PDB file of C-alpha atoms in Angstrom:
ATOM      1  CA  SER I 669      26.422   1.064   8.070  1.00  0.00           C
ATOM      2  CA  VAL I 670      28.103   4.069   6.472  1.00  0.00           C
ATOM      3  CA  ASP I 671      28.352   7.194   8.611  1.00  0.00           C
ATOM      4  CA  ALA I 672      27.910  10.744   7.283  1.00  0.00           C
ATOM      5  CA  GLN I 673      31.564  11.773   7.674  1.00  0.00           C
ATOM      6  CA  GLU I 674      32.823   8.751   5.711  1.00  0.00           C
ATOM      7  CA  LYS I 675      30.301   9.404   2.951  1.00  0.00           C
ATOM      8  CA  THR I 676      31.169  13.114   2.656  1.00  0.00           C
ATOM      9  CA  LEU I 677      34.915  12.500   2.302  1.00  0.00           C
ATOM     10  CA  PHE I 678      34.396   9.577  -0.031  1.00  0.00           C
ATOM     11  CA  GLN I 679      32.022  11.218  -2.504  1.00  0.00           C
ATOM     12  CA  LYS I 680      34.909  13.247  -3.892  1.00  0.00           C
ATOM     13  CA  ILE I 681      36.704  10.047  -4.941  1.00  0.00           C
ATOM     14  CA  TRP I 682      34.095   7.405  -5.881  1.00  0.00           C
ATOM     15  CA  ALA I 683      30.854   9.483  -6.050  1.00  0.00           C
ATOM     16  CA  GLU I 684      28.224   6.852  -6.824  1.00  0.00           C
ATOM     17  CA  GLU I 685      30.550   4.661  -8.908  1.00  0.00           C
ATOM     18  CA  GLU I 686      28.802   1.517 -10.154  1.00  0.00           C
ATOM     19  CA  GLY I 687      30.106  -1.984 -10.702  1.00  0.00           C
ATOM     20  CA  VAL I 688      29.165  -5.630 -11.164  1.00  0.00           C
ATOM     21  CA  VAL I 689      29.615  -8.334  -8.532  1.00  0.00           C
ATOM     22  CA  GLU I 690      32.395 -10.762  -9.589  1.00  0.00           C
ATOM     23  CA  THR I 691      32.017 -13.156  -6.636  1.00  0.00           C
ATOM     24  CA  ASP I 692      29.019 -13.474  -4.318  1.00  0.00           C
ATOM     25  CA  LEU I 693      29.157 -10.856  -1.552  1.00  0.00           C
ATOM     26  CA  LYS I 694      28.237 -12.742   1.629  1.00  0.00           C
ATOM     27  CA  PRO I 695      29.155 -10.251   2.888  1.00  0.00           C
ATOM     28  CA  SER I 696      32.591  -9.871   1.247  1.00  0.00           C
ATOM     29  CA  GLY I 697      33.949 -10.741  -2.188  1.00  0.00           C
ATOM     30  CA  TYR I 698      34.966  -8.883  -5.347  1.00  0.00           C
ATOM     31  CA  ILE I 699      33.370  -6.449  -7.785  1.00  0.00           C
ATOM     32  CA  ILE I 700      34.416  -5.164 -11.209  1.00  0.00           C
ATOM     33  CA  ILE I 701      34.410  -1.452 -12.063  1.00  0.00           C
ATOM     34  CA  GLY I 702      35.522  -0.854 -15.628  1.00  0.00           C
ATOM     35  CA  ASN I 703      38.015  -3.672 -16.134  1.00  0.00           C
ATOM     36  CA  ILE I 704      39.440  -3.537 -12.605  1.00  0.00           C
ATOM     37  CA  LYS I 705      38.669  -6.019  -9.816  1.00  0.00           C
ATOM     38  CA  TYR I 706      38.210  -4.561  -6.304  1.00  0.00           C
ATOM     39  CA  PRO I 707      37.638  -6.201  -2.910  1.00  0.00           C
ATOM     40  CA  ALA I 708      34.170  -5.290  -1.672  1.00  0.00           C
ATOM     41  CA  ILE I 709      31.741  -5.864   1.169  1.00  0.00           C
ATOM     42  CA  SER I 710      27.960  -5.564   1.141  1.00  0.00           C
ATOM     43  CA  ASP I 711      26.431  -2.880   3.364  1.00  0.00           C
ATOM     44  CA  GLY I 712      23.326  -5.025   3.685  1.00  0.00           C
ATOM     45  CA  PRO I 713      22.113  -8.417   2.569  1.00  0.00           C
ATOM     46  CA  TYR I 714      23.842 -11.024   0.425  1.00  0.00           C
ATOM     47  CA  ILE I 715      24.452  -9.847  -3.164  1.00  0.00           C
ATOM     48  CA  ARG I 716      24.803 -12.458  -5.918  1.00  0.00           C
ATOM     49  CA  LYS I 717      27.434 -12.631  -8.663  1.00  0.00           C
ATOM     50  CA  GLY I 718      26.385 -10.623 -11.740  1.00  0.00           C
ATOM     51  CA  GLU I 719      24.217  -8.112  -9.856  1.00  0.00           C
ATOM     52  CA  LYS I 720      24.884  -4.388 -10.256  1.00  0.00           C
ATOM     53  CA  VAL I 721      26.060  -2.457  -7.204  1.00  0.00           C
ATOM     54  CA  LYS I 722      26.742   1.142  -6.200  1.00  0.00           C
ATOM     55  CA  VAL I 723      29.785   2.133  -4.135  1.00  0.00           C
ATOM     56  CA  LEU I 724      28.914   3.824  -0.829  1.00  0.00           C
ATOM     57  CA  VAL I 725      32.340   4.327   0.739  1.00  0.00           C
ATOM     58  CA  GLN I 726      35.903   3.005   0.798  1.00  0.00           C
ATOM     59  CA  ARG I 727      37.261   1.475   4.003  1.00  0.00           C
ATOM     60  CA  GLY I 728      40.951   0.813   3.640  1.00  0.00           C
ATOM     61  CA  GLU I 729      41.388  -1.312   0.508  1.00  0.00           C
ATOM     62  CA  THR I 730      37.735  -2.439   0.503  1.00  0.00           C
ATOM     63  CA  LEU I 731      34.736  -0.801  -1.167  1.00  0.00           C
ATOM     64  CA  VAL I 732      31.445  -0.872   0.736  1.00  0.00           C
ATOM     65  CA  VAL I 733      28.604  -1.415  -1.748  1.00  0.00           C
ATOM     66  CA  THR I 734      24.837  -1.743  -1.945  1.00  0.00           C
ATOM     67  CA  ASN I 735      22.442  -3.147  -4.560  1.00  0.00           C
ATOM     68  CA  LYS I 736      21.828  -0.707  -7.426  1.00  0.00           C
ATOM     69  CA  GLU I 737      18.031  -0.771  -7.153  1.00  0.00           C
TER      70      GLU I 737
END
């Protein structure tokens, strides 16, 4: 799960950015934000292609996301 320090530093960059799952996240895959494809990993359960997600934090090159519900 995302810790408080990661979230605080990250909010300045991605701050609740939203995207759409490009490949099933089980737990990792890709999402689209705007027209750009990013590697992503689910912070919880499996997320299916086409579902909307919210970025929680960035870890290296990968965005940690959760369902936008």
